[in-house]
Tab-separated table of C-alpha atoms in Angstrom:
chain	number	residue	atom	x	y	z
K	1316	UNK	CA	146.302	54.850	-125.971
K	1317	UNK	CA	147.473	51.796	-124.052
K	1318	UNK	CA	145.767	48.647	-125.625
K	1319	UNK	CA	143.944	46.944	-123.341
K	1320	UNK	CA	142.194	43.776	-123.116
K	1321	UNK	CA	139.097	42.237	-120.573
K	1322	UNK	CA	137.096	39.258	-119.705
K	1323	UNK	CA	133.921	39.814	-121.605
K	1324	UNK	CA	131.390	38.332	-118.634
K	1325	UNK	CA	132.504	41.471	-116.719
K	1326	UNK	CA	130.529	43.627	-119.063
K	1327	UNK	CA	127.525	41.599	-119.797
K	1328	UNK	CA	123.937	42.119	-119.021
K	1329	UNK	CA	121.082	39.467	-117.817
K	1330	UNK	CA	119.771	39.346	-121.230
K	1331	UNK	CA	123.324	38.756	-123.243
K	1332	UNK	CA	123.626	35.966	-120.573
K	1333	UNK	CA	120.388	34.638	-121.473
K	1334	UNK	CA	121.410	34.544	-124.671
K	1335	UNK	CA	124.486	32.883	-124.533
K	1336	UNK	CA	123.254	30.425	-122.466
K	1337	UNK	CA	120.519	29.461	-124.936
K	1338	UNK	CA	122.510	29.416	-127.911
K	1339	UNK	CA	125.118	27.179	-125.918
K	1340	UNK	CA	122.085	24.458	-125.139
K	1341	UNK	CA	121.686	24.102	-128.872
K	1342	UNK	CA	125.490	24.048	-129.406
K	1343	UNK	CA	125.798	21.355	-126.614
K	1344	UNK	CA	123.340	18.878	-128.350
K	1345	UNK	CA	124.834	19.351	-131.610
K	1346	UNK	CA	128.360	18.381	-129.936
K	1347	UNK	CA	125.963	14.972	-128.481
K	1348	UNK	CA	124.381	14.281	-132.150
K	1349	UNK	CA	127.462	14.649	-134.211
K	1350	UNK	CA	130.735	13.396	-133.227
K	1351	UNK	CA	131.909	12.615	-136.498
K	1352	UNK	CA	132.421	14.100	-139.506
K	1353	UNK	CA	129.733	11.908	-141.110
K	1354	UNK	CA	127.531	12.833	-138.562
K	1355	UNK	CA	127.887	16.628	-138.688
K	1356	UNK	CA	127.256	16.867	-142.299
K	1357	UNK	CA	124.526	14.816	-141.381
K	1358	UNK	CA	123.021	17.076	-138.712
K	1359	UNK	CA	124.099	20.062	-140.700
K	1360	UNK	CA	122.070	18.858	-143.997
K	1361	UNK	CA	119.185	18.373	-142.101
K	1362	UNK	CA	119.432	22.020	-140.754
K	1363	UNK	CA	119.828	23.598	-143.732
K	1364	UNK	CA	116.640	21.778	-145.573
K	1365	UNK	CA	114.683	23.044	-142.291
K	1366	UNK	CA	116.113	26.677	-143.141
K	1367	UNK	CA	115.348	26.692	-147.060
K	1368	UNK	CA	118.826	25.261	-148.437
K	1369	UNK	CA	117.959	23.063	-151.687
K	1370	UNK	CA	120.856	20.795	-152.934
K	1371	UNK	CA	122.390	22.610	-155.779
K	1372	UNK	CA	123.039	19.002	-157.665
K	1373	UNK	CA	119.436	18.987	-157.949
K	1374	UNK	CA	118.842	22.239	-159.678
K	1375	UNK	CA	119.644	23.444	-163.109
K	1376	UNK	CA	120.300	27.167	-162.625
K	1377	UNK	CA	120.910	29.484	-159.343
K	1378	UNK	CA	119.437	32.777	-159.394
K	1379	UNK	CA	120.519	35.764	-156.557
K	1380	UNK	CA	118.821	35.048	-153.389
K	1381	UNK	CA	119.030	31.359	-153.900
K	1382	UNK	CA	120.213	29.205	-150.913
K	1383	UNK	CA	122.156	25.842	-152.368
K	1384	UNK	CA	124.548	23.019	-150.355
K	1385	UNK	CA	126.804	20.599	-151.630
K	1386	UNK	CA	127.634	17.346	-149.832
K	1387	UNK	CA	130.520	15.792	-150.567
K	1388	UNK	CA	130.364	12.007	-150.050
K	1389	UNK	CA	128.934	12.636	-146.788
K	1390	UNK	CA	132.154	14.315	-145.429
K	1391	UNK	CA	131.843	18.004	-146.478
K	1392	UNK	CA	129.189	19.934	-146.620
K	1393	UNK	CA	129.052	23.333	-148.325
K	1394	UNK	CA	126.359	26.109	-148.097
K	1395	UNK	CA	125.685	29.068	-150.383
K	1396	UNK	CA	123.621	32.098	-150.406
K	1397	UNK	CA	123.758	33.549	-154.284
K	1398	UNK	CA	124.614	37.511	-153.956
K	1399	UNK	CA	123.209	40.029	-156.094
K	1400	UNK	CA	126.958	41.295	-157.071
K	1401	UNK	CA	128.287	39.851	-160.110
K	1402	UNK	CA	130.427	36.555	-158.871
K	1403	UNK	CA	133.683	37.965	-160.118
K	1404	UNK	CA	133.471	40.437	-157.189
K	1405	UNK	CA	134.232	37.672	-155.011
K	1406	UNK	CA	132.894	35.372	-152.203
K	1407	UNK	CA	132.653	35.911	-148.392
K	1408	UNK	CA	134.203	32.455	-147.461
K	1409	UNK	CA	134.120	31.187	-143.442
K	1410	UNK	CA	135.233	27.744	-143.652
K	1411	UNK	CA	135.842	25.281	-140.519
K	1412	UNK	CA	136.843	21.638	-140.604
K	1413	UNK	CA	134.617	18.929	-138.903
K	1414	UNK	CA	136.985	16.188	-138.822
K	1415	UNK	CA	138.634	15.779	-134.686
K	1416	UNK	CA	141.350	13.918	-133.704
K	1417	UNK	CA	139.970	10.003	-132.774
K	1418	UNK	CA	140.858	6.332	-133.026
K	1419	UNK	CA	140.201	4.711	-135.990
K	1420	UNK	CA	139.602	0.603	-136.491
K	1421	UNK	CA	142.193	-1.039	-138.436
K	1422	UNK	CA	140.718	-2.607	-141.450
K	1423	UNK	CA	141.289	-5.993	-139.692
K	1424	UNK	CA	140.994	-4.943	-136.377
K	1425	UNK	CA	139.223	-7.924	-134.570
K	1426	UNK	CA	141.071	-10.618	-131.889
K	1427	UNK	CA	141.108	-12.647	-128.830
K	1428	UNK	CA	143.755	-12.687	-126.140
K	1429	UNK	CA	143.202	-14.023	-122.781
K	1430	UNK	CA	139.778	-14.788	-123.748
K	1431	UNK	CA	139.061	-11.175	-124.030
K	1432	UNK	CA	137.936	-10.086	-127.711
K	1433	UNK	CA	139.933	-6.782	-128.706
K	1434	UNK	CA	139.657	-4.452	-131.758
K	1435	UNK	CA	143.087	-2.975	-133.265
K	1436	UNK	CA	143.192	0.951	-133.732
K	1437	UNK	CA	144.889	3.496	-135.245
K	1438	UNK	CA	145.063	6.813	-134.206
K	1439	UNK	CA	143.659	9.609	-136.068
K	1440	UNK	CA	145.180	13.120	-135.732
K	1441	UNK	CA	147.402	14.602	-132.970
K	1442	UNK	CA	146.944	12.968	-129.581
K	1443	UNK	CA	148.099	12.114	-126.248
K	1444	UNK	CA	147.505	8.701	-126.381
K	1445	UNK	CA	147.639	7.622	-122.796
K	1446	UNK	CA	144.295	10.323	-122.587
K	1447	UNK	CA	142.398	7.330	-124.505
K	1448	UNK	CA	143.204	4.774	-121.986
K	1449	UNK	CA	140.744	4.225	-118.981
K	1450	UNK	CA	137.847	6.049	-120.295
K	1451	UNK	CA	134.474	5.261	-121.858
K	1452	UNK	CA	134.258	4.841	-125.591
K	1453	UNK	CA	131.743	4.559	-128.361
K	1454	UNK	CA	131.920	3.095	-131.893
K	1455	UNK	CA	130.332	5.389	-134.572
K	1456	UNK	CA	130.906	4.884	-138.334
K	1457	UNK	CA	129.581	2.862	-141.296
K	1458	UNK	CA	129.684	-0.985	-142.379
K	1459	UNK	CA	128.907	-2.349	-145.957
K	1460	UNK	CA	127.645	-6.154	-146.045
K	1461	UNK	CA	128.851	-8.252	-148.808
K	1462	UNK	CA	125.773	-7.477	-150.328
K	1463	UNK	CA	126.548	-3.610	-150.534
K	1464	UNK	CA	123.879	-2.624	-147.522
K	1465	UNK	CA	125.091	-0.012	-145.618
K	1466	UNK	CA	124.656	-0.255	-142.017
K	1467	UNK	CA	125.215	2.682	-139.770
K	1468	UNK	CA	126.451	1.967	-136.132
K	1469	UNK	CA	126.199	4.194	-132.921
K	1470	UNK	CA	127.162	2.215	-129.832
K	1471	UNK	CA	127.959	3.377	-126.521
K	1472	UNK	CA	126.221	6.603	-126.975
K	1473	UNK	CA	122.315	5.678	-125.209
K	1474	UNK	CA	122.514	5.034	-121.387
K	1475	UNK	CA	121.238	1.629	-122.437
K	1476	UNK	CA	124.265	0.846	-124.448
K	1477	UNK	CA	127.886	-1.023	-123.498
K	1478	UNK	CA	130.704	1.161	-123.497
K	1479	UNK	CA	133.742	0.348	-124.936
K	1480	UNK	CA	137.171	0.671	-122.973
K	1481	UNK	CA	141.427	0.856	-123.632
K	1482	UNK	CA	142.701	-1.018	-120.078
K	1483	UNK	CA	145.655	0.918	-118.924
K	1484	UNK	CA	148.174	-1.035	-116.600
K	1485	UNK	CA	147.710	-0.550	-112.718
K	1486	UNK	CA	150.401	1.772	-111.456
K	1487	UNK	CA	151.172	-0.893	-109.014
K	1488	UNK	CA	153.144	-3.042	-111.862
K	1489	UNK	CA	154.060	0.041	-114.245
K	1490	UNK	CA	156.793	0.952	-112.775
K	1491	UNK	CA	159.240	-1.036	-115.556
K	1492	UNK	CA	156.960	-1.403	-118.246
K	1493	UNK	CA	155.917	2.344	-118.126
K	1494	UNK	CA	157.842	4.396	-116.076
K	1495	UNK	CA	160.334	5.316	-117.892
K	1496	UNK	CA	158.551	5.925	-121.349
K	1497	UNK	CA	158.452	9.504	-122.597
K	1498	UNK	CA	154.961	10.787	-122.299
K	1499	UNK	CA	153.882	10.175	-125.714
K	1500	UNK	CA	154.533	6.510	-125.482
K	1501	UNK	CA	152.872	6.042	-122.075
K	1502	UNK	CA	150.502	3.885	-124.138
K	1503	UNK	CA	151.740	3.290	-127.568
K	1504	UNK	CA	149.854	3.472	-130.690
K	1505	UNK	CA	150.167	-0.683	-131.399
K	1506	UNK	CA	148.600	-0.764	-127.032
K	1507	UNK	CA	145.508	1.051	-127.971
K	1508	UNK	CA	143.427	-2.188	-128.096
K	1509	UNK	CA	139.498	-1.940	-127.364
K	1510	UNK	CA	137.879	-4.490	-125.084
K	1511	UNK	CA	134.682	-5.333	-126.696
K	1512	UNK	CA	133.808	-8.780	-125.407
K	1513	UNK	CA	134.483	-11.240	-122.322
K	1514	UNK	CA	131.936	-14.040	-122.840
K	1515	UNK	CA	132.664	-17.167	-125.051
K	1516	UNK	CA	130.196	-18.529	-127.154
K	1517	UNK	CA	129.140	-22.101	-126.050
K	1518	UNK	CA	131.314	-24.344	-129.237
K	1519	UNK	CA	133.685	-26.563	-129.274
K	1520	UNK	CA	136.194	-23.977	-130.196
K	1521	UNK	CA	137.892	-23.040	-127.292
K	1522	UNK	CA	140.406	-21.093	-128.687
K	1523	UNK	CA	138.664	-17.921	-130.159
K	1524	UNK	CA	135.297	-18.622	-128.259
K	1525	UNK	CA	135.033	-14.865	-127.159
K	1526	UNK	CA	135.956	-13.885	-130.751
K	1527	UNK	CA	133.112	-15.874	-132.362
K	1528	UNK	CA	130.707	-14.601	-129.878
K	1529	UNK	CA	131.038	-11.475	-130.224
K	1530	UNK	CA	130.837	-12.200	-134.314
K	1531	UNK	CA	127.680	-13.835	-133.699
K	1532	UNK	CA	126.156	-10.792	-131.823
K	1533	UNK	CA	127.184	-8.504	-134.711
K	1534	UNK	CA	125.639	-10.609	-137.033
K	1535	UNK	CA	122.601	-11.232	-135.277
K	1536	UNK	CA	121.931	-7.540	-134.934
K	1537	UNK	CA	123.172	-5.988	-137.841
K	1538	UNK	CA	124.353	-8.630	-140.591
K	1539	UNK	CA	128.017	-8.254	-140.117
K	1540	UNK	CA	130.903	-10.826	-141.124
K	1541	UNK	CA	134.197	-10.267	-140.448
K	1542	UNK	CA	135.279	-9.405	-143.527
K	1543	UNK	CA	132.806	-6.301	-143.439
K	1544	UNK	CA	135.538	-4.725	-141.383
K	1545	UNK	CA	138.207	-4.797	-144.227
K	1546	UNK	CA	136.033	-1.956	-146.100
K	1547	UNK	CA	134.412	-0.471	-142.998
K	1548	UNK	CA	134.610	3.110	-141.725
K	1549	UNK	CA	134.705	2.520	-137.779
K	1550	UNK	CA	135.720	5.652	-135.307
K	1551	UNK	CA	136.081	5.242	-131.665
K	1552	UNK	CA	135.348	8.713	-129.511
K	1553	UNK	CA	134.441	9.428	-126.212
K	1554	UNK	CA	131.185	8.828	-124.795
K	1555	UNK	CA	130.951	11.605	-123.113
K	1556	UNK	CA	128.225	13.964	-123.129
K	1557	UNK	CA	128.699	18.210	-123.347
K	1558	UNK	CA	128.839	19.599	-120.120
K	1559	UNK	CA	128.627	22.759	-118.340
K	1560	UNK	CA	131.617	23.764	-116.349
K	1561	UNK	CA	132.292	25.186	-113.154
K	1562	UNK	CA	129.447	26.740	-110.870
K	1563	UNK	CA	128.491	29.392	-112.751
K	1564	UNK	CA	128.193	27.389	-115.675
K	1565	UNK	CA	130.652	29.787	-117.619
K	1566	UNK	CA	132.026	27.396	-119.795
K	1567	UNK	CA	131.374	24.070	-121.758
K	1568	UNK	CA	133.603	20.997	-121.873
K	1569	UNK	CA	133.247	18.375	-125.002
K	1570	UNK	CA	135.005	15.888	-127.028
K	1571	UNK	CA	135.055	17.483	-130.650
K	1572	UNK	CA	135.276	21.108	-129.505
K	1573	UNK	CA	137.955	21.306	-132.352
K	1574	UNK	CA	136.600	22.387	-135.003
K	1575	UNK	CA	133.196	21.725	-134.366
K	1576	UNK	CA	132.539	24.779	-132.350
K	1577	UNK	CA	133.732	26.677	-135.176
K	1578	UNK	CA	131.505	24.721	-137.654
K	1579	UNK	CA	128.211	24.905	-135.572
K	1580	UNK	CA	128.918	28.925	-135.048
K	1581	UNK	CA	129.150	29.033	-138.676
K	1582	UNK	CA	126.537	27.721	-140.085
K	1583	UNK	CA	124.322	29.174	-137.688
K	1584	UNK	CA	125.753	32.487	-138.689
K	1585	UNK	CA	124.789	32.104	-142.226
K	1586	UNK	CA	121.023	30.898	-141.401
K	1587	UNK	CA	120.677	34.130	-139.380
K	1588	UNK	CA	121.808	36.267	-142.020
K	1589	UNK	CA	118.834	38.597	-142.084
K	1590	UNK	CA	119.127	40.905	-145.255
K	1591	UNK	CA	119.927	39.348	-149.029
K	1592	UNK	CA	123.217	39.641	-149.515
K	1593	UNK	CA	125.513	41.655	-152.247
K	1594	UNK	CA	128.389	39.646	-152.242
K	1595	UNK	CA	127.545	35.616	-152.535
K	1596	UNK	CA	128.240	34.066	-148.942
K	1597	UNK	CA	129.346	30.407	-148.481
K	1598	UNK	CA	130.254	28.522	-145.497
K	1599	UNK	CA	132.322	25.576	-146.237
K	1600	UNK	CA	132.805	22.564	-143.986
K	1601	UNK	CA	135.534	20.601	-144.600
K	1602	UNK	CA	137.190	16.860	-143.547
K	1603	UNK	CA	141.005	15.802	-143.039
K	1604	UNK	CA	142.205	18.737	-141.734
K	1605	UNK	CA	143.826	17.026	-138.584
K	1606	UNK	CA	145.939	14.778	-140.870
K	1607	UNK	CA	146.718	17.507	-143.528
K	1608	UNK	CA	143.618	18.417	-145.231
K	1609	UNK	CA	144.728	15.582	-147.917
K	1610	UNK	CA	142.385	13.360	-150.087
K	1611	UNK	CA	138.939	14.380	-152.010
K	1612	UNK	CA	137.213	15.405	-148.950
K	1613	UNK	CA	139.977	17.589	-147.505
K	1614	UNK	CA	140.890	21.350	-148.807
K	1615	UNK	CA	143.857	19.920	-150.390
K	1616	UNK	CA	141.433	18.490	-153.025
K	1617	UNK	CA	139.668	20.093	-155.863
K	1618	UNK	CA	136.137	19.896	-154.166
K	1619	UNK	CA	136.104	23.879	-153.416
K	1620	UNK	CA	136.617	24.008	-157.499
K	1621	UNK	CA	133.820	21.616	-157.956
K	1622	UNK	CA	131.616	23.474	-156.047
K	1623	UNK	CA	132.959	27.166	-157.289
K	1624	UNK	CA	132.663	26.064	-160.940
K	1625	UNK	CA	129.148	24.658	-160.821
K	1626	UNK	CA	128.196	27.468	-159.054
K	1627	UNK	CA	129.113	29.875	-161.170
K	1628	UNK	CA	128.036	27.621	-164.165
K	1629	UNK	CA	124.291	27.825	-162.765
K	1630	UNK	CA	124.742	31.362	-161.673
K	1631	UNK	CA	126.236	32.904	-165.148
K	1632	UNK	CA	124.230	30.489	-167.301
K	1633	UNK	CA	127.911	29.237	-168.469
K	1634	UNK	CA	131.674	28.904	-166.921
K	1635	UNK	CA	134.912	30.366	-167.935
K	1636	UNK	CA	138.150	30.127	-166.101
K	1637	UNK	CA	138.631	34.186	-166.078
K	1638	UNK	CA	135.510	34.286	-164.257
K	1639	UNK	CA	136.801	31.732	-161.749
K	1640	UNK	CA	139.881	32.978	-160.843
K	1641	UNK	CA	138.879	36.615	-160.229
K	1642	UNK	CA	136.331	35.621	-157.940
K	1643	UNK	CA	138.515	33.512	-155.867
K	1644	UNK	CA	141.205	36.339	-156.185
K	1645	UNK	CA	138.866	38.936	-155.187
K	1646	UNK	CA	137.347	36.541	-152.213
K	1647	UNK	CA	137.748	36.782	-148.482
K	1648	UNK	CA	137.749	34.242	-145.645
K	1649	UNK	CA	137.962	33.355	-142.258
K	1650	UNK	CA	139.512	30.384	-141.614
K	1651	UNK	CA	137.369	29.627	-138.487
K	1652	UNK	CA	139.277	27.231	-136.518
K	1653	UNK	CA	140.129	26.979	-132.530
K	1654	UNK	CA	143.489	28.319	-130.845
K	1655	UNK	CA	145.015	27.503	-127.730
K	1656	UNK	CA	143.938	29.619	-124.727
K	1657	UNK	CA	146.200	29.948	-121.816
K	1658	UNK	CA	146.065	27.164	-119.389
K	1659	UNK	CA	146.918	28.796	-115.718
K	1660	UNK	CA	148.776	25.750	-114.151
K	1661	UNK	CA	151.026	25.723	-117.809
K	1662	UNK	CA	151.487	29.150	-118.805
K	1663	UNK	CA	155.057	29.093	-119.736
K	1664	UNK	CA	154.661	27.726	-123.035
K	1665	UNK	CA	153.031	30.853	-124.124
K	1666	UNK	CA	153.953	34.312	-124.483
K	1667	UNK	CA	151.056	35.965	-122.163
K	1668	UNK	CA	151.113	39.336	-124.396
K	1669	UNK	CA	150.424	37.607	-127.449
K	1670	UNK	CA	147.789	34.358	-126.439
K	1671	UNK	CA	144.317	33.918	-126.295
K	1672	UNK	CA	142.270	33.772	-123.102
K	1673	UNK	CA	138.898	32.274	-122.082
K	1674	UNK	CA	135.920	34.593	-122.279
K	1675	UNK	CA	138.062	37.212	-123.952
K	1676	UNK	CA	136.420	37.299	-127.230
K	1677	UNK	CA	136.853	36.039	-130.832
K	1678	UNK	CA	140.497	34.965	-131.363
K	1679	UNK	CA	142.291	36.638	-134.402
K	1680	UNK	CA	145.511	34.654	-135.422
K	1681	UNK	CA	147.772	36.484	-137.783
K	1682	UNK	CA	149.978	33.319	-138.589
K	1683	UNK	CA	150.230	29.968	-137.653
K	1684	UNK	CA	153.002	27.198	-138.564
K	1685	UNK	CA	155.980	26.560	-136.603
K	1686	UNK	CA	159.373	27.685	-136.186
K	1687	UNK	CA	159.939	30.546	-138.212
K	1688	UNK	CA	156.220	30.939	-139.310
K	1689	UNK	CA	156.844	27.596	-141.052
K	1690	UNK	CA	153.616	26.183	-142.928
K	1691	UNK	CA	152.129	29.455	-142.323
K	1692	UNK	CA	149.414	31.578	-144.218
K	1693	UNK	CA	150.366	34.785	-142.398
K	1694	UNK	CA	147.725	36.947	-142.841
K	1695	UNK	CA	148.260	40.481	-144.916
K	1696	UNK	CA	148.224	43.326	-142.703
K	1697	UNK	CA	145.492	45.285	-145.187
K	1698	UNK	CA	143.350	42.595	-144.498
K	1699	UNK	CA	143.615	42.549	-140.545
K	1700	UNK	CA	143.336	46.030	-140.847
K	1701	UNK	CA	139.937	45.859	-142.828
K	1702	UNK	CA	138.408	43.153	-140.253
K	1703	UNK	CA	139.793	45.084	-137.136
K	1704	UNK	CA	137.451	48.055	-138.488
K	1705	UNK	CA	134.813	45.953	-139.496
K	1706	UNK	CA	134.567	44.274	-135.821
K	1707	UNK	CA	135.409	47.490	-133.636
K	1708	UNK	CA	132.277	48.800	-135.814
K	1709	UNK	CA	129.841	46.406	-134.861
K	1710	UNK	CA	131.098	45.928	-131.235
K	1711	UNK	CA	132.664	42.166	-131.722
K	1712	UNK	CA	135.246	41.662	-128.825
K	1713	UNK	CA	138.007	40.206	-130.288
K	1714	UNK	CA	141.414	39.418	-129.311
K	1715	UNK	CA	144.652	38.287	-131.167
K	1716	UNK	CA	146.934	34.781	-130.500
K	1717	UNK	CA	149.329	33.116	-131.520
K	1718	UNK	CA	150.011	29.360	-131.097
K	1719	UNK	CA	152.471	29.594	-127.976
K	1720	UNK	CA	155.966	30.577	-127.967
K	1721	UNK	CA	158.146	31.096	-130.278
K	1722	UNK	CA	159.834	27.422	-130.980
K	1723	UNK	CA	157.698	26.369	-128.406
K	1724	UNK	CA	156.050	23.441	-130.711
K	1725	UNK	CA	153.106	25.153	-133.359
K	1726	UNK	CA	150.788	24.081	-135.455
K	1727	UNK	CA	148.494	24.845	-138.733
K	1728	UNK	CA	145.319	25.549	-140.140
K	1729	UNK	CA	143.165	24.904	-143.625
K	1730	UNK	CA	144.656	28.886	-144.119
K	1731	UNK	CA	147.205	28.337	-145.989
K	1732	UNK	CA	145.032	26.527	-148.545
K	1733	UNK	CA	142.567	28.923	-149.226
K	1734	UNK	CA	145.382	31.571	-149.267
K	1735	UNK	CA	146.974	29.673	-152.228
K	1736	UNK	CA	144.029	30.332	-153.977
K	1737	UNK	CA	144.410	33.739	-154.133
K	1738	UNK	CA	141.372	34.261	-151.074
K	1739	UNK	CA	142.408	37.201	-148.584
K	1740	UNK	CA	142.637	34.777	-145.481
K	1741	UNK	CA	142.887	35.025	-141.367
K	1742	UNK	CA	142.130	32.599	-138.928
K	1743	UNK	CA	139.287	33.804	-136.472
K	1744	UNK	CA	137.916	31.118	-133.707
K	1745	UNK	CA	137.574	30.245	-130.388
K	1746	UNK	CA	139.953	29.479	-127.718
K	1747	UNK	CA	140.297	25.854	-126.225
K	1748	UNK	CA	141.823	24.753	-123.273
K	1749	UNK	CA	142.920	20.937	-123.509
K	1750	UNK	CA	142.802	20.902	-127.430
K	1751	UNK	CA	143.143	17.457	-129.067
K	1752	UNK	CA	142.046	15.927	-125.553
K	1753	UNK	CA	139.088	13.808	-125.096
K	1754	UNK	CA	137.118	16.612	-123.404
K	1755	UNK	CA	138.210	20.101	-124.415
K	1756	UNK	CA	136.979	23.206	-122.521
K	1757	UNK	CA	135.527	26.639	-124.228
K	1758	UNK	CA	134.064	29.803	-122.943
K	1759	UNK	CA	130.226	30.259	-123.813
K	1760	UNK	CA	131.098	33.921	-124.284
K	1761	UNK	CA	134.002	32.719	-127.019
K	1762	UNK	CA	131.397	30.126	-128.682
K	1763	UNK	CA	128.505	32.960	-128.933
K	1764	UNK	CA	131.162	35.669	-129.677
K	1765	UNK	CA	132.264	34.242	-132.563
K	1766	UNK	CA	129.069	33.555	-133.644
K	1767	UNK	CA	127.835	36.991	-133.922
K	1768	UNK	CA	131.721	37.915	-135.491
K	1769	UNK	CA	130.540	35.215	-138.374
K	1770	UNK	CA	127.215	36.997	-138.816
K	1771	UNK	CA	128.531	40.305	-139.299
K	1772	UNK	CA	131.515	39.075	-141.315
K	1773	UNK	CA	128.848	37.653	-143.937
K	1774	UNK	CA	126.670	40.351	-144.028
K	1775	UNK	CA	129.440	43.117	-144.209
K	1776	UNK	CA	132.687	41.913	-145.216
């Protein structure tokens, strides 16, 4: 009669352990290849095409069984399998976000000081700024030249590449300047300046010789001029590779697991659906979650309506708003996002009876928000109970969780934006230690269990 939770690794056999390790080797390769939302979309689009998906924008009609995708400006990708049932009976959605906390370059970033060339940054999402000092960083993104040509940059990932660094202050001289600062200001936002050059050009301009040398290098290699920065989208991310953690290799450490761990597992899940579905299935990968899901690529935007409208029109040979409204109202969703796993050194921030633990399986989070559940979806009991029965029937290991003690802090996900559209939604994802840090930790067991859970949900919900 008593409810008990156990570590999933305790009951695992050799075959399942091999399956987990193999799956996570592919997962790590993805993490290394997709450190920005644009790169994630590129990788997923290639995977989708290889798995028989076609671009819905190129199609005049969609029929049951068709596998299609939508690409929104290189920052969202949405995968559908058209079901046999009337679309008005709803869609099974698994929705993740593919943006992660990082540093963005300011629009006019380049300057020289003390004969060093530096780039000014503006942090994106919730970070501990001090964690970004004195670590190897890479530059990713797109630059459009004055003639409109698009240049894609990835510098700092290859062993042959240079890396970039935000210099910190040595402890010998830090007591007055940094000693009295609060944690969030050990490095302030305007101090996150990237060192990118030190060798001056051989010109008479001694004032900006290093800056000019950098510009000459960028122009020679990529055709970039300083004005091109104004319209560029350039992101600074850790150049670390995804690595196994521990003698037993049971954990993964990597940048960007919030929330690309759920994005990757959900995409793999829809690819591995075995039977032609009754209901239409959708994996929706969105942007801008870390800054409120705003803009045309965030879930507060209209892209989900655009996709659903186009999909229904091509599936039904026409569109009406009633069909759309009924579809959304009858749909079910997993908001597949990460949750905070218990850190053994900082257990005091959790209610341990209601906290996620590494290797205990999929996390189901009834509510998020802060304080009195402010900003939360707060899933209804009927839907939670339905998922409980579904996952128990299919031997999916799951655990309940909430984001810390009451009044300890909190946070939100995209779940509420689905729920506002009438979709029954709960947060379901993977526990993480060090969330929003440059090197987050997950359990391989949980990664694989999330994948299995998403397959079960898509096929059976």
